[in-house]
Amino acid sequence: MTETAAPASEIKIAVVGCGVWGGNHIRTLAGLGALGAVCDRNPEKANEKVAEFGGKALAFEDMLADETIDGVVLALPPHEHAEAALQVIAAGKHVLVEKPIALSVADATRVVDAAEASGLVAMTGHVLRYHPAFEALTDLAAGGQLGEIKYVHSHRLGLGRFHSENDALWDIAPHDLSLIMALTAERPDAVHGEGSAVLNHLSDFAHLHLSFPSGVRGHVFTSRLNPYRERRLTVIGSRAMAVFEDMEPWEKKLALYHHEEWEDENGFQSKMVDPEFIAIDEGMPRTRELEHFLHCIATGETPRTPVADGMAVIEILSKGTVTHD
């Protein structure tokens, strides 16, 4: 790990990109007292954010040379992430790269290799890994309450933003792929994708089917052209089932199902029961993610979501590139 002189309370972070995701990071870092600078190719946008949240507006090159900036959050169009991350690392600054970290395995590998050689903290922006409900879900799985995980499926649907470079799979699925790999603690060895392009040549709906070496199966369904929102992750275990539904209020975001099951002369039988809702502490995932980033910079701790996780997601997306119906 490279030497970091400042404690977490004194670390300053620059945000590159003033779009929706960048704006979220700017606001959150300002609230944490860690916003050092804002960069955008449109100086007016950067100046507007600085006027509202503090810090200083800098050109990207000037930010890289600024010794008061300890780390950088990259919230750019995905095709720009890899090259920007390499420049940040070469400048000796810690980096958090929003998902996806690249649009090819080759570029993602370059970022991972550079980060490992530098010893700097390099995180992927898999923000849902820091959601209190998902953290509680992983505790249930680790504690054996679900038994052996057999199947995991996710639905992430809504009427979303449309990008000229990314289809629904590349734009939305990284969230759930990160969650599924965290739960299974392995990478899939077989991936198959199918999609439907409704508005143009890019898929607006996508299905991804996953098989893991342990025998676990998975399924991801994403849509950015759906009339209602759904943010649901379901885990089927040998002892119980669990559902993380982020659209529910906090007291119902994580449900545990102990369905009654038995086998008789008529074969396998089951009876549904009401869910047990798991109590969780409320907390904003992005705040917790950025607090973790600051903590890792201050301590040298390996981040929960290193850029290697981002590369694993890119590998899956590349294998699962959808065929259109």
mmCIF file of C-alpha atoms in Angstrom:
data_model
loop_
_atom_site.group_PDB
_atom_site.id
_atom_site.type_symbol
_atom_site.label_atom_id
_atom_site.label_comp_id
_atom_site.label_asym_id
_atom_site.label_seq_id
_atom_site.Cartn_x
_atom_site.Cartn_y
_atom_site.Cartn_z
ATOM 1 C CA MET A 1 0.000 0.000 0.000
ATOM 2 C CA THR A 2 1.276 3.479 -0.776
ATOM 3 C CA GLU A 3 1.770 5.820 2.156
ATOM 4 C CA THR A 4 -1.291 7.867 3.131
ATOM 5 C CA ALA A 5 -0.542 10.704 5.530
ATOM 6 C CA ALA A 6 -4.042 12.030 6.167
ATOM 7 C CA PRO A 7 -6.561 10.382 8.501
ATOM 8 C CA ALA A 8 -10.016 9.698 7.068
ATOM 9 C CA SER A 9 -11.379 12.987 8.415
ATOM 10 C CA GLU A 10 -8.839 14.975 6.372
ATOM 11 C CA ILE A 11 -8.911 13.038 3.105
ATOM 12 C CA LYS A 12 -10.081 15.025 0.083
ATOM 13 C CA ILE A 13 -11.743 13.475 -2.937
ATOM 14 C CA ALA A 14 -12.311 14.894 -6.424
ATOM 15 C CA VAL A 15 -15.354 13.896 -8.454
ATOM 16 C CA VAL A 16 -14.968 13.736 -12.222
ATOM 17 C CA GLY A 17 -18.285 14.092 -14.021
ATOM 18 C CA CYS A 18 -21.272 16.234 -13.031
ATOM 19 C CA GLY A 19 -24.043 14.020 -14.393
ATOM 20 C CA VAL A 20 -26.636 12.260 -12.263
ATOM 21 C CA TRP A 21 -24.222 9.767 -10.661
ATOM 22 C CA GLY A 22 -21.485 12.357 -10.292
ATOM 23 C CA GLY A 23 -23.936 14.759 -8.689
ATOM 24 C CA ASN A 24 -24.862 12.102 -6.132
ATOM 25 C CA HIS A 25 -21.207 11.587 -5.254
ATOM 26 C CA ILE A 26 -20.578 15.332 -5.017
ATOM 27 C CA ARG A 27 -23.496 15.866 -2.647
ATOM 28 C CA THR A 28 -22.572 12.858 -0.487
ATOM 29 C CA LEU A 29 -18.874 13.717 -0.240
ATOM 30 C CA ALA A 30 -19.744 17.292 0.665
ATOM 31 C CA GLY A 31 -21.917 15.970 3.476
ATOM 32 C CA LEU A 32 -18.993 13.862 4.684
ATOM 33 C CA GLY A 33 -16.655 16.866 4.584
ATOM 34 C CA ALA A 34 -14.460 15.131 2.013
ATOM 35 C CA LEU A 35 -15.215 16.982 -1.232
ATOM 36 C CA GLY A 36 -11.974 18.461 -2.542
ATOM 37 C CA ALA A 37 -12.659 19.261 -6.181
ATOM 38 C CA VAL A 38 -15.088 18.881 -9.049
ATOM 39 C CA CYS A 39 -14.120 18.272 -12.678
ATOM 40 C CA ASP A 40 -16.244 18.341 -15.799
ATOM 41 C CA ARG A 41 -15.511 18.976 -19.433
ATOM 42 C CA ASN A 42 -18.106 21.748 -19.130
ATOM 43 C CA PRO A 43 -16.534 24.233 -16.663
ATOM 44 C CA GLU A 44 -19.902 25.881 -16.011
ATOM 45 C CA LYS A 45 -21.296 22.641 -14.592
ATOM 46 C CA ALA A 46 -18.299 22.209 -12.314
ATOM 47 C CA ASN A 47 -18.594 25.816 -11.121
ATOM 48 C CA GLU A 48 -22.289 25.336 -10.362
ATOM 49 C CA LYS A 49 -21.568 22.270 -8.211
ATOM 50 C CA VAL A 50 -18.752 24.031 -6.382
ATOM 51 C CA ALA A 51 -20.976 27.038 -5.687
ATOM 52 C CA GLU A 52 -23.559 24.705 -4.154
ATOM 53 C CA PHE A 53 -21.387 22.141 -2.364
ATOM 54 C CA GLY A 54 -17.918 23.627 -1.948
ATOM 55 C CA GLY A 55 -14.515 22.402 -3.079
ATOM 56 C CA LYS A 56 -12.828 23.839 -6.144
ATOM 57 C CA ALA A 57 -13.482 23.508 -9.861
ATOM 58 C CA LEU A 58 -10.484 22.071 -11.680
ATOM 59 C CA ALA A 59 -9.628 20.816 -15.122
ATOM 60 C CA PHE A 60 -8.904 17.075 -15.096
ATOM 61 C CA GLU A 61 -5.171 17.545 -15.698
ATOM 62 C CA ASP A 62 -4.905 20.182 -12.969
ATOM 63 C CA MET A 63 -6.716 17.898 -10.541
ATOM 64 C CA LEU A 64 -4.243 15.083 -11.252
ATOM 65 C CA ALA A 65 -1.380 17.423 -10.397
ATOM 66 C CA ASP A 66 -3.030 18.791 -7.237
ATOM 67 C CA GLU A 67 -1.274 17.301 -4.202
ATOM 68 C CA THR A 68 -4.198 18.159 -1.901
ATOM 69 C CA ILE A 69 -6.416 15.622 -3.699
ATOM 70 C CA ASP A 70 -6.020 12.130 -2.234
ATOM 71 C CA GLY A 71 -8.583 10.195 -4.244
ATOM 72 C CA VAL A 72 -10.859 10.468 -7.252
ATOM 73 C CA VAL A 73 -14.371 9.278 -8.055
ATOM 74 C CA LEU A 74 -14.934 8.697 -11.782
ATOM 75 C CA ALA A 75 -18.556 9.095 -12.886
ATOM 76 C CA LEU A 76 -18.080 9.402 -16.619
ATOM 77 C CA PRO A 77 -19.665 7.745 -19.648
ATOM 78 C CA PRO A 78 -18.526 4.094 -19.327
ATOM 79 C CA HIS A 79 -16.363 4.164 -22.442
ATOM 80 C CA GLU A 80 -14.190 6.813 -20.757
ATOM 81 C CA HIS A 81 -13.731 5.055 -17.410
ATOM 82 C CA ALA A 82 -10.739 2.863 -18.188
ATOM 83 C CA GLU A 83 -8.461 5.541 -19.643
ATOM 84 C CA ALA A 84 -9.378 8.032 -16.915
ATOM 85 C CA ALA A 85 -8.745 5.416 -14.204
ATOM 86 C CA LEU A 86 -5.309 4.652 -15.642
ATOM 87 C CA GLN A 87 -4.420 8.354 -15.564
ATOM 88 C CA VAL A 88 -5.618 8.702 -11.968
ATOM 89 C CA ILE A 89 -3.591 5.686 -10.863
ATOM 90 C CA ALA A 90 -0.516 6.930 -12.743
ATOM 91 C CA ALA A 91 -0.871 10.211 -10.834
ATOM 92 C CA GLY A 92 -0.667 8.291 -7.549
ATOM 93 C CA LYS A 93 -4.259 8.882 -6.455
ATOM 94 C CA HIS A 94 -6.766 6.391 -5.086
ATOM 95 C CA VAL A 95 -9.775 5.794 -7.315
ATOM 96 C CA LEU A 96 -13.397 4.710 -7.220
ATOM 97 C CA VAL A 97 -14.686 3.918 -10.720
ATOM 98 C CA GLU A 98 -18.408 3.827 -11.334
ATOM 99 C CA LYS A 99 -19.781 0.734 -13.031
ATOM 100 C CA PRO A 100 -18.999 -0.548 -15.544
ATOM 101 C CA ILE A 101 -15.305 0.149 -15.134
ATOM 102 C CA ALA A 102 -14.724 -0.535 -18.846
ATOM 103 C CA LEU A 103 -16.495 -1.837 -21.924
ATOM 104 C CA SER A 104 -14.048 -4.650 -22.671
ATOM 105 C CA VAL A 105 -12.205 -7.299 -20.698
ATOM 106 C CA ALA A 106 -8.907 -6.034 -22.085
ATOM 107 C CA ASP A 107 -9.461 -2.494 -20.773
ATOM 108 C CA ALA A 108 -10.751 -3.747 -17.415
ATOM 109 C CA THR A 109 -7.643 -5.929 -17.095
ATOM 110 C CA ARG A 110 -5.409 -2.911 -17.725
ATOM 111 C CA VAL A 111 -7.099 -1.059 -14.870
ATOM 112 C CA VAL A 112 -6.818 -4.013 -12.485
ATOM 113 C CA ASP A 113 -3.167 -4.627 -13.347
ATOM 114 C CA ALA A 114 -2.278 -0.956 -12.900
ATOM 115 C CA ALA A 115 -4.089 -0.795 -9.559
ATOM 116 C CA GLU A 116 -2.381 -3.919 -8.228
ATOM 117 C CA ALA A 117 1.042 -2.678 -9.307
ATOM 118 C CA SER A 118 0.476 0.719 -7.677
ATOM 119 C CA GLY A 119 -0.762 -0.492 -4.295
ATOM 120 C CA LEU A 120 -3.421 2.223 -4.354
ATOM 121 C CA VAL A 121 -7.024 1.744 -3.268
ATOM 122 C CA ALA A 122 -9.054 1.050 -6.412
ATOM 123 C CA MET A 123 -12.768 0.381 -5.989
ATOM 124 C CA THR A 124 -15.655 -0.393 -8.295
ATOM 125 C CA GLY A 125 -18.894 1.507 -7.749
ATOM 126 C CA HIS A 126 -21.067 -1.516 -6.914
ATOM 127 C CA VAL A 127 -23.114 0.562 -4.503
ATOM 128 C CA LEU A 128 -25.719 -2.072 -3.610
ATOM 129 C CA ARG A 129 -23.037 -4.168 -1.924
ATOM 130 C CA TYR A 130 -23.190 -1.491 0.796
ATOM 131 C CA HIS A 131 -26.975 -1.596 1.196
ATOM 132 C CA PRO A 132 -27.907 -2.492 4.800
ATOM 133 C CA ALA A 133 -30.522 -4.974 3.557
ATOM 134 C CA PHE A 134 -27.990 -6.777 1.370
ATOM 135 C CA GLU A 135 -25.463 -6.832 4.195
ATOM 136 C CA ALA A 136 -28.131 -8.439 6.386
ATOM 137 C CA LEU A 137 -28.914 -10.919 3.616
ATOM 138 C CA THR A 138 -25.263 -11.980 3.379
ATOM 139 C CA ASP A 139 -25.260 -12.433 7.163
ATOM 140 C CA LEU A 140 -28.274 -14.763 6.864
ATOM 141 C CA ALA A 141 -26.518 -16.783 4.187
ATOM 142 C CA ALA A 142 -23.207 -16.914 6.074
ATOM 143 C CA GLY A 143 -25.008 -17.927 9.269
ATOM 144 C CA GLY A 144 -26.601 -20.932 7.597
ATOM 145 C CA GLN A 145 -30.185 -19.746 7.962
ATOM 146 C CA LEU A 146 -30.842 -20.227 4.246
ATOM 147 C CA GLY A 147 -29.073 -23.569 4.102
ATOM 148 C CA GLU A 148 -27.283 -24.395 0.870
ATOM 149 C CA ILE A 149 -27.943 -21.771 -1.801
ATOM 150 C CA LYS A 150 -29.503 -23.407 -4.837
ATOM 151 C CA TYR A 151 -30.798 -20.590 -7.028
ATOM 152 C CA VAL A 152 -30.574 -16.792 -7.140
ATOM 153 C CA HIS A 153 -32.607 -14.579 -9.414
ATOM 154 C CA SER A 154 -32.957 -10.822 -9.751
ATOM 155 C CA HIS A 155 -35.390 -8.445 -11.416
ATOM 156 C CA ARG A 156 -34.297 -4.863 -11.992
ATOM 157 C CA LEU A 157 -36.950 -3.154 -14.072
ATOM 158 C CA GLY A 158 -38.115 0.380 -14.732
ATOM 159 C CA LEU A 159 -38.405 3.233 -17.161
ATOM 160 C CA GLY A 160 -34.803 4.316 -17.183
ATOM 161 C CA ARG A 161 -32.279 6.476 -18.919
ATOM 162 C CA PHE A 162 -31.160 5.506 -22.387
ATOM 163 C CA HIS A 163 -27.497 5.524 -23.392
ATOM 164 C CA SER A 164 -26.041 5.478 -26.883
ATOM 165 C CA GLU A 165 -23.264 3.024 -25.892
ATOM 166 C CA ASN A 166 -24.962 0.604 -23.456
ATOM 167 C CA ASP A 167 -27.925 -1.717 -23.692
ATOM 168 C CA ALA A 168 -30.068 -2.758 -20.724
ATOM 169 C CA LEU A 169 -27.693 -5.587 -19.859
ATOM 170 C CA TRP A 170 -24.510 -3.503 -19.610
ATOM 171 C CA ASP A 171 -26.289 -0.544 -18.055
ATOM 172 C CA ILE A 172 -28.279 -2.302 -15.327
ATOM 173 C CA ALA A 173 -27.073 -5.867 -14.767
ATOM 174 C CA PRO A 174 -23.708 -5.024 -13.109
ATOM 175 C CA HIS A 175 -25.583 -4.240 -9.876
ATOM 176 C CA ASP A 176 -27.116 -7.688 -9.597
ATOM 177 C CA LEU A 177 -24.162 -9.628 -10.936
ATOM 178 C CA SER A 178 -22.062 -8.137 -8.156
ATOM 179 C CA LEU A 179 -24.675 -9.155 -5.560
ATOM 180 C CA ILE A 180 -25.005 -12.690 -6.905
ATOM 181 C CA MET A 181 -21.251 -13.287 -6.979
ATOM 182 C CA ALA A 182 -20.959 -11.954 -3.432
ATOM 183 C CA LEU A 183 -23.611 -14.418 -2.254
ATOM 184 C CA THR A 184 -22.215 -17.423 -4.116
ATOM 185 C CA ALA A 185 -18.538 -16.509 -3.571
ATOM 186 C CA GLU A 186 -17.769 -17.767 -7.075
ATOM 187 C CA ARG A 187 -17.903 -16.785 -10.716
ATOM 188 C CA PRO A 188 -20.211 -18.489 -13.233
ATOM 189 C CA ASP A 189 -18.697 -21.001 -15.602
ATOM 190 C CA ALA A 190 -21.538 -20.770 -18.131
ATOM 191 C CA VAL A 191 -23.401 -17.647 -19.250
ATOM 192 C CA HIS A 192 -26.173 -17.180 -21.790
ATOM 193 C CA GLY A 193 -27.928 -13.920 -22.665
ATOM 194 C CA GLU A 194 -31.052 -13.018 -24.612
ATOM 195 C CA GLY A 195 -32.475 -9.579 -25.297
ATOM 196 C CA SER A 196 -35.119 -7.554 -27.100
ATOM 197 C CA ALA A 197 -34.404 -4.277 -28.884
ATOM 198 C CA VAL A 198 -37.591 -2.221 -28.985
ATOM 199 C CA LEU A 199 -36.568 1.404 -29.532
ATOM 200 C CA ASN A 200 -33.385 0.966 -31.570
ATOM 201 C CA HIS A 201 -30.570 -1.550 -32.078
ATOM 202 C CA LEU A 202 -29.749 -1.798 -28.358
ATOM 203 C CA SER A 203 -31.576 -4.196 -26.070
ATOM 204 C CA ASP A 204 -34.171 -2.594 -23.813
ATOM 205 C CA PHE A 205 -34.913 -5.956 -22.155
ATOM 206 C CA ALA A 206 -32.312 -8.584 -21.330
ATOM 207 C CA HIS A 207 -32.233 -12.005 -19.665
ATOM 208 C CA LEU A 208 -28.984 -13.490 -18.419
ATOM 209 C CA HIS A 209 -28.764 -17.139 -17.365
ATOM 210 C CA LEU A 210 -25.887 -18.218 -15.110
ATOM 211 C CA SER A 211 -24.464 -21.568 -14.020
ATOM 212 C CA PHE A 212 -21.849 -21.822 -11.274
ATOM 213 C CA PRO A 213 -19.222 -24.532 -10.651
ATOM 214 C CA SER A 214 -20.890 -25.504 -7.347
ATOM 215 C CA GLY A 215 -24.172 -26.218 -9.115
ATOM 216 C CA VAL A 216 -25.892 -22.964 -8.168
ATOM 217 C CA ARG A 217 -28.006 -21.486 -10.926
ATOM 218 C CA GLY A 218 -28.880 -17.822 -11.440
ATOM 219 C CA HIS A 219 -31.006 -15.570 -13.585
ATOM 220 C CA VAL A 220 -30.931 -11.796 -14.125
ATOM 221 C CA PHE A 221 -33.795 -9.927 -15.813
ATOM 222 C CA THR A 222 -33.216 -6.267 -16.639
ATOM 223 C CA SER A 223 -35.383 -3.698 -18.385
ATOM 224 C CA ARG A 224 -35.226 0.044 -18.936
ATOM 225 C CA LEU A 225 -38.531 0.094 -20.815
ATOM 226 C CA ASN A 226 -40.945 -1.125 -18.174
ATOM 227 C CA PRO A 227 -44.078 0.665 -16.898
ATOM 228 C CA TYR A 228 -43.339 -0.093 -13.226
ATOM 229 C CA ARG A 229 -40.222 -0.294 -11.068
ATOM 230 C CA GLU A 230 -38.957 -3.496 -9.505
ATOM 231 C CA ARG A 231 -35.713 -3.998 -7.578
ATOM 232 C CA ARG A 232 -35.912 -7.570 -6.301
ATOM 233 C CA LEU A 233 -33.259 -10.172 -5.472
ATOM 234 C CA THR A 234 -34.486 -13.642 -4.466
ATOM 235 C CA VAL A 235 -32.327 -16.356 -2.924
ATOM 236 C CA ILE A 236 -33.570 -19.955 -2.809
ATOM 237 C CA GLY A 237 -31.850 -22.068 -0.177
ATOM 238 C CA SER A 238 -32.262 -25.623 1.049
ATOM 239 C CA ARG A 239 -33.641 -24.414 4.415
ATOM 240 C CA ALA A 240 -35.312 -21.081 3.605
ATOM 241 C CA MET A 241 -35.839 -18.418 0.974
ATOM 242 C CA ALA A 242 -35.054 -14.716 1.214
ATOM 243 C CA VAL A 243 -36.163 -11.688 -0.785
ATOM 244 C CA PHE A 244 -34.455 -8.295 -0.884
ATOM 245 C CA GLU A 245 -36.966 -5.856 -2.405
ATOM 246 C CA ASP A 246 -35.590 -2.339 -2.401
ATOM 247 C CA MET A 247 -38.906 -0.782 -3.436
ATOM 248 C CA GLU A 248 -40.443 -1.761 -0.096
ATOM 249 C CA PRO A 249 -40.225 0.451 3.013
ATOM 250 C CA TRP A 250 -37.280 -0.211 5.317
ATOM 251 C CA GLU A 251 -39.167 -2.503 7.652
ATOM 252 C CA LYS A 252 -40.082 -4.787 4.712
ATOM 253 C CA LYS A 253 -37.003 -4.627 2.499
ATOM 254 C CA LEU A 254 -35.687 -8.036 3.602
ATOM 255 C CA ALA A 255 -38.095 -10.944 3.992
ATOM 256 C CA LEU A 256 -37.283 -14.484 5.128
ATOM 257 C CA TYR A 257 -39.610 -17.356 4.161
ATOM 258 C CA HIS A 258 -39.685 -20.681 6.023
ATOM 259 C CA HIS A 259 -42.164 -22.466 3.760
ATOM 260 C CA GLU A 260 -43.372 -25.820 5.020
ATOM 261 C CA GLU A 261 -42.316 -28.721 2.797
ATOM 262 C CA TRP A 262 -42.839 -32.459 2.942
ATOM 263 C CA GLU A 263 -43.095 -35.532 0.753
ATOM 264 C CA ASP A 264 -45.978 -38.009 0.804
ATOM 265 C CA GLU A 265 -47.543 -40.615 -1.444
ATOM 266 C CA ASN A 266 -48.495 -37.842 -3.869
ATOM 267 C CA GLY A 267 -44.946 -36.550 -4.152
ATOM 268 C CA PHE A 268 -43.370 -33.303 -3.006
ATOM 269 C CA GLN A 269 -45.749 -30.908 -1.234
ATOM 270 C CA SER A 270 -45.352 -27.389 0.123
ATOM 271 C CA LYS A 271 -47.337 -24.780 2.006
ATOM 272 C CA MET A 272 -46.649 -21.065 1.859
ATOM 273 C CA VAL A 273 -46.291 -19.141 5.100
ATOM 274 C CA ASP A 274 -46.138 -15.432 5.873
ATOM 275 C CA PRO A 275 -42.669 -13.880 5.665
ATOM 276 C CA GLU A 276 -40.527 -12.957 8.605
ATOM 277 C CA PHE A 277 -39.275 -9.428 8.025
ATOM 278 C CA ILE A 278 -35.676 -8.949 9.128
ATOM 279 C CA ALA A 279 -34.914 -5.794 11.091
ATOM 280 C CA ILE A 280 -32.180 -3.727 9.483
ATOM 281 C CA ASP A 281 -30.572 -0.404 10.265
ATOM 282 C CA GLU A 282 -31.471 2.332 7.831
ATOM 283 C CA GLY A 283 -28.586 3.830 5.906
ATOM 284 C CA MET A 284 -27.830 5.277 2.492
ATOM 285 C CA PRO A 285 -25.761 2.812 0.425
ATOM 286 C CA ARG A 286 -23.812 5.559 -1.356
ATOM 287 C CA THR A 287 -22.853 7.208 1.933
ATOM 288 C CA ARG A 288 -21.687 3.863 3.283
ATOM 289 C CA GLU A 289 -19.784 3.149 0.068
ATOM 290 C CA LEU A 290 -17.935 6.473 0.178
ATOM 291 C CA GLU A 291 -17.253 6.115 3.907
ATOM 292 C CA HIS A 292 -15.703 2.729 3.078
ATOM 293 C CA PHE A 293 -13.596 4.335 0.331
ATOM 294 C CA LEU A 294 -12.300 6.939 2.784
ATOM 295 C CA HIS A 295 -11.658 4.265 5.406
ATOM 296 C CA CYS A 296 -9.647 2.137 2.977
ATOM 297 C CA ILE A 297 -7.553 5.138 1.912
ATOM 298 C CA ALA A 298 -6.812 5.971 5.550
ATOM 299 C CA THR A 299 -6.034 2.422 6.682
ATOM 300 C CA GLY A 300 -4.758 0.613 3.591
ATOM 301 C CA GLU A 301 -7.541 -1.940 3.954
ATOM 302 C CA THR A 302 -8.548 -3.843 0.812
ATOM 303 C CA PRO A 303 -11.936 -2.536 -0.376
ATOM 304 C CA ARG A 304 -14.987 -4.759 -0.307
ATOM 305 C CA THR A 305 -15.557 -4.077 -4.016
ATOM 306 C CA PRO A 306 -12.106 -3.840 -5.665
ATOM 307 C CA VAL A 307 -11.749 -3.159 -9.370
ATOM 308 C CA ALA A 308 -11.149 -6.904 -9.768
ATOM 309 C CA ASP A 309 -14.853 -7.338 -8.966
ATOM 310 C CA GLY A 310 -15.653 -4.875 -11.717
ATOM 311 C CA MET A 311 -13.512 -6.870 -14.130
ATOM 312 C CA ALA A 312 -15.353 -10.076 -13.171
ATOM 313 C CA VAL A 313 -18.640 -8.401 -14.073
ATOM 314 C CA ILE A 314 -17.217 -7.264 -17.435
ATOM 315 C CA GLU A 315 -16.137 -10.855 -18.150
ATOM 316 C CA ILE A 316 -19.679 -12.105 -17.495
ATOM 317 C CA LEU A 317 -21.282 -9.349 -19.580
ATOM 318 C CA SER A 318 -18.887 -10.090 -22.447
ATOM 319 C CA LYS A 319 -19.763 -13.792 -22.354
ATOM 320 C CA GLY A 320 -23.453 -13.029 -22.053
ATOM 321 C CA THR A 321 -23.681 -10.487 -24.865
ATOM 322 C CA VAL A 322 -27.315 -10.787 -25.833
ATOM 323 C CA THR A 323 -28.772 -12.201 -28.988
ATOM 324 C CA HIS A 324 -31.852 -10.273 -30.115
ATOM 325 C CA ASP A 325 -35.138 -12.037 -30.767
#
